[in-house]
Rosetta silent file (secondary structure, phi, psi, omega in degrees, C-alpha in Angstrom):
SEQUENCE: MAKGADNGSGPAASDAASISPVDVTADTSPASPADPKVLALEGLGDLMIGEPVPKGSGWAERGAQIGDACRTVTSPDYPGAYAIVTDGKVQRITLGQRSPAKLAEGIGVGASEADVRKWFAGFREEPHKYEEAPAKYLTAPNASSGSSALRFEIGHDGKVKMIHVGLMPVLAYVEGCA
SCORE:     score description
SCORE:     0.000 S_00000001
   1 L     0.000  124.992 -173.868 -166.196  182.733  177.964 S_00000001
   2 L   -62.473  122.769 -168.549 -164.831  186.524  179.286 S_00000001
   3 L   -67.563  160.667 -164.637 -165.269  186.676  183.186 S_00000001
   4 L    79.742   -2.385 -161.483 -168.489  188.605  183.837 S_00000001
   5 L  -102.121  152.661 -169.596 -169.689  188.107  180.612 S_00000001
   6 L   -82.048  134.848 -178.779 -173.708  186.525  180.738 S_00000001
   7 L  -114.581   -2.251 -175.324 -173.574  182.775  179.481 S_00000001
   8 L    74.246    3.027  150.293 -177.561  182.811  180.035 S_00000001
   9 L   -74.729  -14.247 -179.506 -176.799  180.917  183.310 S_00000001
  10 L  -160.115  169.966 -179.906 -176.801  183.982  185.521 S_00000001
  11 L   -52.810  149.594  162.767 -177.272  187.722  185.881 S_00000001
  12 L   -60.382  176.762 -150.174 -175.035  189.755  183.379 S_00000001
  13 L  -108.836  -26.666  166.301 -172.475  191.689  184.768 S_00000001
  14 L   -63.980  -18.710 -178.249 -174.825  194.791  184.598 S_00000001
  15 L   -82.831  -24.724 -173.916 -177.281  193.238  187.172 S_00000001
  16 L   -40.337  -26.932  169.618 -174.512  192.790  189.718 S_00000001
  17 L   -70.463  -23.305 -169.663 -175.886  195.810  191.418 S_00000001
  18 L   -84.647  -13.678 -161.962 -179.257  194.471  191.691 S_00000001
  19 L   -90.807  129.322  174.650 -177.797  191.144  193.271 S_00000001
  20 L   -77.040  165.453 -177.368 -178.322  190.755  197.189 S_00000001
  21 H   -72.165  -14.931  166.624 -175.586  189.914  199.405 S_00000001
  22 H   -48.915  -66.662 -170.941 -177.284  186.732  199.683 S_00000001
  23 H   -80.869  -10.458  177.461 -177.086  185.651  196.517 S_00000001
  24 H   -63.027  -43.466 -173.037 -173.749  187.215  195.663 S_00000001
  25 L  -104.795   15.480  176.998 -172.095  184.884  198.410 S_00000001
  26 L   -82.722  136.000  161.236 -174.313  181.590  197.826 S_00000001
  27 L   -22.991   44.913 -167.106 -172.400  178.377  197.312 S_00000001
  28 L  -119.788   -2.066 -174.454 -173.354  177.666  193.705 S_00000001
  29 L   -97.530  163.340  179.440 -170.360  177.713  191.789 S_00000001
  30 L   -42.728  160.117  161.864 -167.689  174.675  191.276 S_00000001
  31 L   -66.603  176.769 -177.663 -165.474  173.874  193.925 S_00000001
  32 L  -106.248  146.402 -179.435 -161.901  174.967  193.823 S_00000001
  33 L   -88.625   18.223  167.638 -159.149  172.398  193.053 S_00000001
  34 L   -94.758    3.540 -173.529 -157.392  173.798  195.822 S_00000001
  35 L   -85.099  125.056 -165.571 -160.174  172.683  197.886 S_00000001
  36 L   -61.154  -14.465  177.575 -158.705  169.368  199.742 S_00000001
  37 L   -73.859   -3.682 -178.076 -162.510  167.664  199.051 S_00000001
  38 L   -92.680  111.840  175.694 -161.636  168.019  195.566 S_00000001
  39 L   -64.720  129.637  170.101 -160.917  165.148  193.401 S_00000001
  40 E  -139.475  163.539  154.998 -158.584  166.498  190.707 S_00000001
  41 L   -21.137  -34.981 -165.974 -156.170  164.824  188.131 S_00000001
  42 L   -86.721  -34.401 -164.992 -153.217  165.343  190.435 S_00000001
  43 E   163.234 -157.407  157.315 -154.974  163.519  193.546 S_00000001
  44 E  -136.455  136.347 -175.247 -157.285  164.260  196.593 S_00000001
  45 L    17.496 -101.038  175.938 -155.621  166.517  199.049 S_00000001
  46 L  -113.273   34.893  173.357 -152.247  165.126  199.879 S_00000001
  47 E  -110.248  127.513 -175.448 -152.502  161.878  198.316 S_00000001
  48 E  -134.138  144.594 -178.899 -151.239  162.522  194.683 S_00000001
  49 L   -72.229  144.757 -159.248 -151.263  159.960  191.789 S_00000001
  50 L    62.930   14.381 -164.169 -147.876  158.332  190.937 S_00000001
  51 E  -113.330  164.328  169.677 -146.554  159.435  194.241 S_00000001
  52 L  -103.036  131.403 -173.309 -146.441  157.220  197.448 S_00000001
  53 L   -17.389  111.525  178.293 -148.771  157.276  200.154 S_00000001
  54 L   -52.029  141.884  172.519 -147.631  160.513  202.331 S_00000001
  55 L   -73.906  128.365  171.001 -146.079  159.487  205.653 S_00000001
  56 L    94.836  -20.835 -167.356 -147.843  160.770  208.675 S_00000001
  57 L   -91.047 -170.731 -174.516 -151.287  161.158  206.830 S_00000001
  58 L   -92.146    1.497 -171.985 -154.559  159.262  207.565 S_00000001
  59 L   -81.953  139.797 -172.178 -154.407  157.440  204.310 S_00000001
  60 E  -174.422  152.170  172.659 -153.482  153.561  205.588 S_00000001
  61 L   -49.685   96.070 -166.744 -154.580  149.910  204.985 S_00000001
  62 L  -114.286   64.873  175.037 -157.582  149.212  207.036 S_00000001
  63 L    87.310  -13.614  168.901 -158.470  145.589  206.184 S_00000001
  64 L   -36.232 -164.118  171.530 -158.891  146.221  202.489 S_00000001
  65 L   -83.097  117.684  175.688 -157.086  144.502  199.762 S_00000001
  66 E  -147.863   98.376 -179.571 -153.222  144.172  200.887 S_00000001
  67 L  -110.984  156.811  171.294 -150.779  142.453  199.213 S_00000001
  68 L   -54.374  -47.859  173.897 -146.940  142.956  197.921 S_00000001
  69 L   -76.205  -27.912 -148.730 -148.018  144.018  194.617 S_00000001
  70 L  -161.911   94.759  159.920 -151.289  145.393  195.005 S_00000001
  71 E  -124.083  156.358  166.816 -152.995  147.295  198.041 S_00000001
  72 E  -110.455  140.184  169.123 -155.916  149.607  198.747 S_00000001
  73 E  -115.098  166.299  173.451 -155.998  152.499  201.245 S_00000001
  74 E  -142.120 -178.716  174.630 -158.303  154.760  202.864 S_00000001
  75 L  -138.677  155.131  179.509 -158.624  157.468  205.059 S_00000001
  76 L   -80.332  -23.495 -176.629 -161.116  158.546  207.682 S_00000001
  77 L   -70.940  -21.136 -172.721 -161.028  162.452  206.444 S_00000001
  78 L  -126.191   70.905  145.124 -162.254  160.855  202.819 S_00000001
  79 L   -37.577  132.449  175.249 -165.218  158.742  203.765 S_00000001
  80 L    94.297  -13.182 -174.499 -166.337  157.064  200.729 S_00000001
  81 E  -134.990  153.317 -169.027 -163.061  157.040  199.255 S_00000001
  82 E  -135.066  169.542  169.963 -160.291  154.448  198.749 S_00000001
  83 E  -134.070  129.460  165.298 -156.773  154.630  196.654 S_00000001
  84 E   -77.113  121.683  179.896 -155.211  151.743  194.859 S_00000001
  85 E  -122.418  162.912 -170.358 -151.429  151.671  195.315 S_00000001
  86 E  -167.503  119.366 -167.237 -149.040  149.234  193.305 S_00000001
  87 L    62.307   10.278  156.814 -145.211  149.343  193.543 S_00000001
  88 L   113.790   -8.651 -175.193 -145.321  151.717  196.249 S_00000001
  89 E  -120.933  154.789 -177.742 -147.153  154.676  194.420 S_00000001
  90 E   -73.104  124.404 -175.562 -150.872  155.446  194.235 S_00000001
  91 E  -111.811    5.471  178.815 -152.297  154.665  190.768 S_00000001
  92 E  -175.998  155.132 -176.589 -155.882  155.511  191.062 S_00000001
  93 E  -139.573  124.614 -164.156 -158.372  157.420  193.468 S_00000001
  94 E  -133.397  147.631  152.423 -162.001  156.460  193.502 S_00000001
  95 E   -90.917  121.667  176.011 -164.673  158.050  195.063 S_00000001
  96 L  -130.586 -146.421 -171.155 -167.771  155.986  195.904 S_00000001
  97 L   -25.608  -69.273 -170.278 -171.366  155.895  197.727 S_00000001
  98 L   -57.207  -13.604 -174.875 -170.232  157.563  200.666 S_00000001
  99 L   -81.990   91.021  149.652 -168.193  160.460  199.262 S_00000001
 100 L   -23.590  -28.522  171.036 -168.846  163.777  199.656 S_00000001
 101 L   -54.220  157.099 -161.867 -165.879  164.868  197.468 S_00000001
 102 L  -145.162   89.821  177.666 -166.358  166.392  194.362 S_00000001
 103 L   -11.046  159.412  158.760 -164.785  167.133  191.004 S_00000001
 104 L   -44.674  -42.396  179.404 -163.839  170.852  190.308 S_00000001
 105 L  -102.836   47.728  173.446 -166.785  171.091  188.201 S_00000001
 106 L    70.109  -28.940  174.598 -169.043  169.876  190.780 S_00000001
 107 L   -75.272  131.697 -178.981 -169.895  166.468  189.922 S_00000001
 108 L  -131.080 -170.795  168.538 -169.788  164.137  192.492 S_00000001
 109 L   -51.535  107.921 -161.644 -171.109  160.673  193.342 S_00000001
 110 L   114.438  -26.406 -176.003 -174.824  160.934  192.223 S_00000001
 111 L   -63.051  163.748  165.923 -174.691  163.322  189.563 S_00000001
 112 E   -75.697  172.748 -179.481 -176.582  162.296  186.087 S_00000001
 113 H   -67.094  -60.580  175.165 -175.125  161.020  183.212 S_00000001
 114 H   -15.972  -62.030  173.544 -176.194  164.377  181.729 S_00000001
 115 H   -38.428  -68.121  174.384 -174.409  166.310  183.940 S_00000001
 116 H   -48.152  -98.669 -156.798 -171.132  164.135  183.053 S_00000001
 117 H   -19.525  -61.959  163.517 -171.514  164.655  179.530 S_00000001
 118 H   -13.118  -71.235 -130.713 -172.278  168.633  179.916 S_00000001
 119 H   -95.234  -55.650 -158.233 -168.775  169.107  181.579 S_00000001
 120 L   -94.124   49.577 -174.861 -167.081  165.724  179.911 S_00000001
 121 L   -78.941  153.402 -164.588 -167.766  165.317  176.153 S_00000001
 122 L   106.830  -19.228  170.108 -166.021  163.038  174.099 S_00000001
 123 L   -38.227  128.636  172.061 -165.857  160.471  176.712 S_00000001
 124 E   -67.992  113.086 -170.390 -165.308  156.661  175.472 S_00000001
 125 E   -88.358  152.534  177.670 -168.197  154.898  176.478 S_00000001
 126 E  -148.046  134.080  178.900 -167.919  150.835  177.474 S_00000001
 127 E   -58.262  136.669  176.627 -170.474  148.711  178.495 S_00000001
 128 L   -53.193  147.294  167.990 -170.495  147.863  182.481 S_00000001
 129 L   -76.472  -44.705  167.922 -169.277  144.705  183.534 S_00000001
 130 L   -97.098  -14.113 -166.822 -171.596  143.775  186.138 S_00000001
 131 L  -111.507  137.109  162.198 -174.855  146.008  185.485 S_00000001
 132 L   -69.592  153.381 -174.252 -176.841  145.680  182.319 S_00000001
 133 L   -49.615  157.564  -10.009 -177.295  148.744  179.959 S_00000001
 134 L   -60.766   -6.122 -171.105 -177.886  151.447  180.454 S_00000001
 135 L   -61.636  161.150 -155.923 -175.075  151.197  183.372 S_00000001
 136 E  -162.474  152.044  167.736 -171.861  152.075  181.719 S_00000001
 137 E  -129.193  147.814 -137.004 -168.550  153.212  182.125 S_00000001
 138 E  -154.016   98.540 -166.702 -167.510  156.463  180.890 S_00000001
 139 E  -138.715  135.193  177.501 -163.637  157.207  180.131 S_00000001
 140 L   -50.447  158.334 -157.236 -161.589  159.996  179.167 S_00000001
 141 L   -82.221  -29.642  159.972 -160.244  159.962  175.726 S_00000001
 142 L   -79.200   19.150 -147.889 -156.739  160.207  177.081 S_00000001
 143 L   -59.541  -53.820 -164.504 -156.847  157.532  179.324 S_00000001
 144 L   -74.257    8.860 -166.236 -154.370  155.260  177.654 S_00000001
 145 L  -103.140   37.058  174.384 -151.506  157.907  177.073 S_00000001
 146 L    87.862  -12.750 -171.262 -149.829  157.614  180.296 S_00000001
 147 L  -118.998  133.069  170.654 -151.222  160.581  182.143 S_00000001
 148 L   -30.298  137.803  175.114 -153.725  160.477  184.878 S_00000001
 149 E  -141.591 -163.076 -162.791 -157.119  160.511  183.317 S_00000001
 150 E  -136.460  156.467 -155.241 -160.457  160.343  184.532 S_00000001
 151 E  -154.888  130.254  161.693 -163.369  157.297  184.495 S_00000001
 152 E  -125.661  143.159  157.128 -166.975  157.386  185.630 S_00000001
 153 E   -79.255  129.652  166.872 -169.327  154.350  186.547 S_00000001
 154 E  -119.308  144.603 -172.966 -172.628  155.247  185.628 S_00000001
 155 L   -89.423  177.518  163.875 -175.293  153.123  187.344 S_00000001
 156 L   -45.158  -16.634 -159.371 -178.581  151.724  185.795 S_00000001
 157 L  -101.267   20.620 -166.460 -180.397  154.572  187.185 S_00000001
 158 L    65.407   12.347  168.801 -178.510  157.134  184.892 S_00000001
 159 E  -120.708  163.927  167.574 -176.262  158.306  187.905 S_00000001
 160 E   -53.448  128.435 -169.961 -172.745  158.275  188.975 S_00000001
 161 E  -102.321  -52.177  178.728 -172.010  155.225  191.225 S_00000001
 162 E  -150.539  149.260 -167.413 -168.520  156.068  191.189 S_00000001
 163 E  -120.502  125.887 -167.975 -165.405  158.321  190.102 S_00000001
 164 E  -143.419  140.259 -165.409 -162.136  157.160  189.540 S_00000001
 165 E  -139.121  136.053  179.282 -158.691  159.474  188.476 S_00000001
 166 E  -171.131 -147.425  177.765 -155.627  157.227  187.890 S_00000001
 167 L  -138.197  153.183  176.469 -153.131  155.700  185.320 S_00000001
 168 L   -84.689  171.961  -25.459 -154.041  152.927  183.269 S_00000001
 169 L   -65.089   -3.059  159.881 -154.315  149.900  183.262 S_00000001
 170 L   -49.489  -55.509  178.471 -155.313  150.451  187.034 S_00000001
 171 L   -53.300  -30.764  172.111 -157.749  153.290  186.523 S_00000001
 172 L   -94.219   29.357 -169.682 -159.835  150.399  184.578 S_00000001
 173 L   -82.440  129.057 -179.039 -159.516  147.840  187.344 S_00000001
 174 L  -125.005   19.257  164.861 -163.377  146.800  188.177 S_00000001
 175 L  -161.856   47.129  164.559 -162.538  144.860  191.508 S_00000001
 176 L   101.140 -126.530  179.935 -160.203  146.637  193.549 S_00000001
 177 L   -86.072   34.098 -168.381 -156.799  145.256  192.713 S_00000001
 178 L  -154.275    0.000    0.000 -157.984  143.244  189.816 S_00000001
């Protein structure tokens, strides 16, 4: 859609003169991918999929799963988020219940399944491993391509419980490093 075009969700460009400054500056748009609290296919802040954990960053092992083959790291700068690292490289980043971070589309933990499907139509649906339907996983169709992909965990209440970005097979792990 052309910039400024009326898509039915807001005022048309010709109505711009009648919008008060408060309306113009209201933060109702999706988050910017440059925002450090936005989870993108590339990563979260300075933590990048396919790269080592950045030296000097707040990401570190904090009593979670630690091992030679697979470990999890967290950062106090990103509450409710963790990353799975295998072979020295970040393979997945997860936003959990306490995470205020969101995708650029504005989808975060607690969003409705309907909101997810509005932005991410065509995601593959699979039954949830530990919860009965209607709980499920919604996984990007490109997940097995070797590229970073997106996966949502939808709870029995129809809300997003977790958001995962990463590489298969780690993207589909349901118990941290397993």
